[in-house]
PDB file of C-alpha atoms in Angstrom:
ATOM      1  CA  MET A   9       0.000   0.000   0.000  1.00  0.00           C
ATOM      2  CA  SER A  10       1.135   3.548  -0.714  1.00  0.00           C
ATOM      3  CA  GLU A  11      -0.299   6.924   0.271  1.00  0.00           C
ATOM      4  CA  ASN A  12      -2.443   6.848  -2.854  1.00  0.00           C
ATOM      5  CA  SER A  13      -3.480   3.241  -3.433  1.00  0.00           C
ATOM      6  CA  PHE A  14      -4.714   0.083  -1.772  1.00  0.00           C
ATOM      7  CA  VAL A  15      -5.034  -3.302  -3.515  1.00  0.00           C
ATOM      8  CA  TYR A  16      -6.722  -6.413  -2.143  1.00  0.00           C
ATOM      9  CA  VAL A  17      -7.022  -9.707  -4.022  1.00  0.00           C
ATOM     10  CA  THR A  18      -8.993 -12.716  -2.847  1.00  0.00           C
ATOM     11  CA  TYR A  19     -10.346 -15.924  -4.317  1.00  0.00           C
ATOM     12  CA  ILE A  20     -13.916 -16.945  -3.565  1.00  0.00           C
ATOM     13  CA  ARG A  21     -15.606 -20.265  -4.189  1.00  0.00           C
ATOM     14  CA  THR A  22     -18.481 -18.785  -6.231  1.00  0.00           C
ATOM     15  CA  THR A  23     -19.345 -17.709  -9.755  1.00  0.00           C
ATOM     16  CA  PRO A  24     -18.632 -14.265 -11.206  1.00  0.00           C
ATOM     17  CA  GLU A  25     -22.394 -13.767 -11.589  1.00  0.00           C
ATOM     18  CA  LYS A  26     -23.129 -14.501  -7.912  1.00  0.00           C
ATOM     19  CA  LEU A  27     -20.234 -12.260  -6.833  1.00  0.00           C
ATOM     20  CA  TRP A  28     -21.556  -9.485  -9.078  1.00  0.00           C
ATOM     21  CA  GLN A  29     -25.007  -9.845  -7.539  1.00  0.00           C
ATOM     22  CA  ALA A  30     -23.518  -9.631  -4.038  1.00  0.00           C
ATOM     23  CA  LEU A  31     -21.629  -6.449  -4.959  1.00  0.00           C
ATOM     24  CA  THR A  32     -24.562  -4.653  -6.581  1.00  0.00           C
ATOM     25  CA  ASP A  33     -27.731  -5.815  -4.765  1.00  0.00           C
ATOM     26  CA  PRO A  34     -28.596  -3.770  -1.617  1.00  0.00           C
ATOM     27  CA  GLU A  35     -30.032  -6.776   0.239  1.00  0.00           C
ATOM     28  CA  PHE A  36     -26.886  -8.793  -0.472  1.00  0.00           C
ATOM     29  CA  ASN A  37     -24.773  -5.765   0.579  1.00  0.00           C
ATOM     30  CA  ARG A  38     -26.412  -5.626   4.006  1.00  0.00           C
ATOM     31  CA  GLN A  39     -25.316  -9.219   4.645  1.00  0.00           C
ATOM     32  CA  PHE A  40     -21.584  -8.567   4.160  1.00  0.00           C
ATOM     33  CA  PHE A  41     -20.986  -4.783   4.092  1.00  0.00           C
ATOM     34  CA  LEU A  42     -21.234  -4.619   7.889  1.00  0.00           C
ATOM     35  CA  CYS A  43     -24.934  -3.713   7.715  1.00  0.00           C
ATOM     36  CA  SER A  44     -24.423  -0.931   5.131  1.00  0.00           C
ATOM     37  CA  HIS A  45     -25.620  -1.046   1.530  1.00  0.00           C
ATOM     38  CA  GLN A  46     -24.989   0.602  -1.828  1.00  0.00           C
ATOM     39  CA  GLU A  47     -27.555   2.500  -3.878  1.00  0.00           C
ATOM     40  CA  SER A  48     -27.222   3.037  -7.632  1.00  0.00           C
ATOM     41  CA  ASP A  49     -28.955   2.099 -10.850  1.00  0.00           C
ATOM     42  CA  TRP A  50     -25.559   0.731 -11.969  1.00  0.00           C
ATOM     43  CA  LYS A  51     -25.176   2.605 -15.262  1.00  0.00           C
ATOM     44  CA  VAL A  52     -22.216   4.704 -16.418  1.00  0.00           C
ATOM     45  CA  GLY A  53     -22.710   8.247 -15.156  1.00  0.00           C
ATOM     46  CA  SER A  54     -25.213   7.243 -12.468  1.00  0.00           C
ATOM     47  CA  SER A  55     -24.906   8.396  -8.898  1.00  0.00           C
ATOM     48  CA  TRP A  56     -23.676   5.926  -6.284  1.00  0.00           C
ATOM     49  CA  LYS A  57     -23.995   5.972  -2.483  1.00  0.00           C
ATOM     50  CA  LEU A  58     -22.913   3.767   0.391  1.00  0.00           C
ATOM     51  CA  ILE A  59     -25.530   4.071   3.141  1.00  0.00           C
ATOM     52  CA  PHE A  60     -24.917   3.398   6.846  1.00  0.00           C
ATOM     53  CA  PRO A  61     -27.521   1.279   8.699  1.00  0.00           C
ATOM     54  CA  ASP A  62     -28.934   4.461  10.285  1.00  0.00           C
ATOM     55  CA  GLY A  63     -29.584   6.014   6.848  1.00  0.00           C
ATOM     56  CA  ARG A  64     -26.643   8.440   6.755  1.00  0.00           C
ATOM     57  CA  VAL A  65     -24.606   8.597   3.553  1.00  0.00           C
ATOM     58  CA  ALA A  66     -21.163   7.172   4.281  1.00  0.00           C
ATOM     59  CA  ASP A  67     -19.688   7.667   0.818  1.00  0.00           C
ATOM     60  CA  SER A  68     -20.934   8.941  -2.525  1.00  0.00           C
ATOM     61  CA  GLY A  69     -19.831   9.189  -6.105  1.00  0.00           C
ATOM     62  CA  GLU A  70     -20.537   8.080  -9.633  1.00  0.00           C
ATOM     63  CA  ILE A  71     -20.343   4.935 -11.728  1.00  0.00           C
ATOM     64  CA  LEU A  72     -17.393   5.436 -14.114  1.00  0.00           C
ATOM     65  CA  GLU A  73     -17.291   1.984 -15.770  1.00  0.00           C
ATOM     66  CA  ILE A  74     -19.505  -1.064 -15.594  1.00  0.00           C
ATOM     67  CA  ASP A  75     -19.108  -4.391 -17.399  1.00  0.00           C
ATOM     68  CA  PRO A  76     -21.136  -7.082 -15.583  1.00  0.00           C
ATOM     69  CA  PRO A  77     -19.917  -9.458 -14.209  1.00  0.00           C
ATOM     70  CA  LYS A  78     -16.299  -8.466 -14.874  1.00  0.00           C
ATOM     71  CA  ARG A  79     -15.553  -4.872 -13.910  1.00  0.00           C
ATOM     72  CA  LEU A  80     -16.954  -1.987 -11.906  1.00  0.00           C
ATOM     73  CA  VAL A  81     -15.262   1.386 -11.361  1.00  0.00           C
ATOM     74  CA  ILE A  82     -16.701   3.902  -8.903  1.00  0.00           C
ATOM     75  CA  LYS A  83     -15.706   7.543  -8.374  1.00  0.00           C
ATOM     76  CA  TRP A  84     -15.751   7.575  -4.561  1.00  0.00           C
ATOM     77  CA  ARG A  85     -15.760  10.306  -1.906  1.00  0.00           C
ATOM     78  CA  ASN A  86     -16.131   9.963   1.849  1.00  0.00           C
ATOM     79  CA  GLU A  87     -19.063  11.971   3.218  1.00  0.00           C
ATOM     80  CA  TRP A  88     -18.906  11.521   7.000  1.00  0.00           C
ATOM     81  CA  MET A  89     -15.361  12.560   7.928  1.00  0.00           C
ATOM     82  CA  PRO A  90     -14.887  16.268   6.988  1.00  0.00           C
ATOM     83  CA  GLU A  91     -11.073  16.035   6.959  1.00  0.00           C
ATOM     84  CA  VAL A  92     -11.274  13.137   4.470  1.00  0.00           C
ATOM     85  CA  LYS A  93     -14.105  14.592   2.376  1.00  0.00           C
ATOM     86  CA  GLU A  94     -12.042  17.713   1.696  1.00  0.00           C
ATOM     87  CA  ASP A  95      -9.433  15.576  -0.113  1.00  0.00           C
ATOM     88  CA  GLY A  96     -12.019  14.919  -2.843  1.00  0.00           C
ATOM     89  CA  TYR A  97     -12.639  11.818  -4.904  1.00  0.00           C
ATOM     90  CA  THR A  98     -10.847   8.489  -5.219  1.00  0.00           C
ATOM     91  CA  ARG A  99     -11.485   5.555  -7.601  1.00  0.00           C
ATOM     92  CA  CYS A 100     -12.466   2.073  -6.564  1.00  0.00           C
ATOM     93  CA  THR A 101     -12.163  -0.712  -9.131  1.00  0.00           C
ATOM     94  CA  PHE A 102     -13.617  -4.186  -8.736  1.00  0.00           C
ATOM     95  CA  ALA A 103     -12.111  -6.670 -11.212  1.00  0.00           C
ATOM     96  CA  ILE A 104     -13.701 -10.116 -11.342  1.00  0.00           C
ATOM     97  CA  GLU A 105     -12.466 -13.165 -13.251  1.00  0.00           C
ATOM     98  CA  GLN A 106     -13.195 -16.871 -13.248  1.00  0.00           C
ATOM     99  CA  ASP A 107     -10.272 -19.065 -12.226  1.00  0.00           C
ATOM    100  CA  GLY A 108     -11.396 -22.705 -12.430  1.00  0.00           C
ATOM    101  CA  GLU A 109     -13.924 -23.339  -9.679  1.00  0.00           C
ATOM    102  CA  LEU A 110     -12.931 -20.098  -7.963  1.00  0.00           C
ATOM    103  CA  THR A 111     -13.581 -16.471  -8.768  1.00  0.00           C
ATOM    104  CA  LYS A 112     -10.778 -13.947  -8.347  1.00  0.00           C
ATOM    105  CA  LEU A 113     -11.772 -10.542  -6.972  1.00  0.00           C
ATOM    106  CA  ALA A 114      -9.280  -7.688  -7.078  1.00  0.00           C
ATOM    107  CA  VAL A 115     -10.264  -4.419  -5.404  1.00  0.00           C
ATOM    108  CA  THR A 116      -8.071  -1.404  -6.131  1.00  0.00           C
ATOM    109  CA  HIS A 117      -8.877   1.826  -4.300  1.00  0.00           C
ATOM    110  CA  GLU A 118      -6.691   4.688  -5.502  1.00  0.00           C
ATOM    111  CA  ALA A 119      -6.252   8.443  -5.582  1.00  0.00           C
ATOM    112  CA  ASP A 120      -4.278  10.720  -7.889  1.00  0.00           C
ATOM    113  CA  GLY A 121      -2.022  11.690  -4.994  1.00  0.00           C
ATOM    114  CA  PRO A 122      -1.791  11.250  -1.219  1.00  0.00           C
ATOM    115  CA  HIS A 123      -5.322  11.014   0.183  1.00  0.00           C
ATOM    116  CA  LYS A 124      -6.634  10.569   3.726  1.00  0.00           C
ATOM    117  CA  LEU A 125      -9.197   7.976   2.587  1.00  0.00           C
ATOM    118  CA  ILE A 126      -6.602   5.397   1.515  1.00  0.00           C
ATOM    119  CA  PRO A 127      -5.361   4.570   5.074  1.00  0.00           C
ATOM    120  CA  ASN A 128      -9.021   4.260   6.133  1.00  0.00           C
ATOM    121  CA  VAL A 129      -9.999   1.895   3.315  1.00  0.00           C
ATOM    122  CA  SER A 130      -6.859  -0.162   3.961  1.00  0.00           C
ATOM    123  CA  LYS A 131      -8.403  -1.001   7.346  1.00  0.00           C
ATOM    124  CA  GLY A 132     -11.989  -1.339   6.115  1.00  0.00           C
ATOM    125  CA  TRP A 133     -11.725  -3.307   2.878  1.00  0.00           C
ATOM    126  CA  PRO A 134     -10.068  -6.426   4.373  1.00  0.00           C
ATOM    127  CA  LEU A 135     -12.929  -6.824   6.877  1.00  0.00           C
ATOM    128  CA  VAL A 136     -15.662  -6.125   4.290  1.00  0.00           C
ATOM    129  CA  LEU A 137     -14.143  -8.470   1.708  1.00  0.00           C
ATOM    130  CA  ALA A 138     -13.570 -11.242   4.265  1.00  0.00           C
ATOM    131  CA  SER A 139     -17.248 -10.886   5.167  1.00  0.00           C
ATOM    132  CA  LEU A 140     -18.192 -11.080   1.464  1.00  0.00           C
ATOM    133  CA  LYS A 141     -16.109 -14.240   1.024  1.00  0.00           C
ATOM    134  CA  SER A 142     -17.684 -15.766   4.134  1.00  0.00           C
ATOM    135  CA  LEU A 143     -21.201 -14.928   2.930  1.00  0.00           C
ATOM    136  CA  LEU A 144     -20.705 -16.445  -0.504  1.00  0.00           C
ATOM    137  CA  GLU A 145     -18.955 -19.577   0.780  1.00  0.00           C
ATOM    138  CA  THR A 146     -20.899 -20.270   3.984  1.00  0.00           C
ATOM    139  CA  GLY A 147     -24.114 -18.279   3.645  1.00  0.00           C
ATOM    140  CA  LYS A 148     -23.206 -15.954   6.523  1.00  0.00           C
ATOM    141  CA  GLY A 149     -21.351 -12.630   6.465  1.00  0.00           C
ATOM    142  CA  PHE A 150     -20.110 -10.669   9.480  1.00  0.00           C
ATOM    143  CA  GLU A 151     -22.807  -8.867  11.428  1.00  0.00           C
ATOM    144  CA  ARG A 152     -21.068  -6.099  13.304  1.00  0.00           C
ATOM    145  CA  PRO A 153     -21.682  -2.540  12.102  1.00  0.00           C
ATOM    146  CA  PRO A 154     -18.651  -0.363  11.356  1.00  0.00           C
ATOM    147  CA  SER A 155     -17.019   1.370  14.300  1.00  0.00           C
ATOM    148  CA  LYS A 156     -17.392   5.140  14.276  1.00  0.00           C
ATOM    149  CA  GLY A 157     -13.873   6.000  15.253  1.00  0.00           C
TER     150      GLY A 157
END
């Protein structure tokens, strides 16, 4: 990890289509995204939001690229930490590919320069993605909501 990028790669015993559904369906999101969910109509140029369980907007942005079930790129800005929000937007790319009976998921969250969000996502993404893997492989994600500090 650097000041401007975070990369996480995992292999999940699932299909690309099921992984795509988990990433883009709000009800699936709530089961692994630590009770949060995403809202978008999943088209290029559409707005995107990550919503906390209490209804507050955690993060917002725009769909930059979408190629189901292979690739999703989101323009991403934190909305609940003023010191992070002021740094502006980052990009989060989900790359999905079949690898035998497994599906490879690579998440790259990056900024054009040093950005306060990158150290935060480097702590958050591993927990969220481990929960996603658990949900798809065992039927149960992690239930704890995100800590507020």
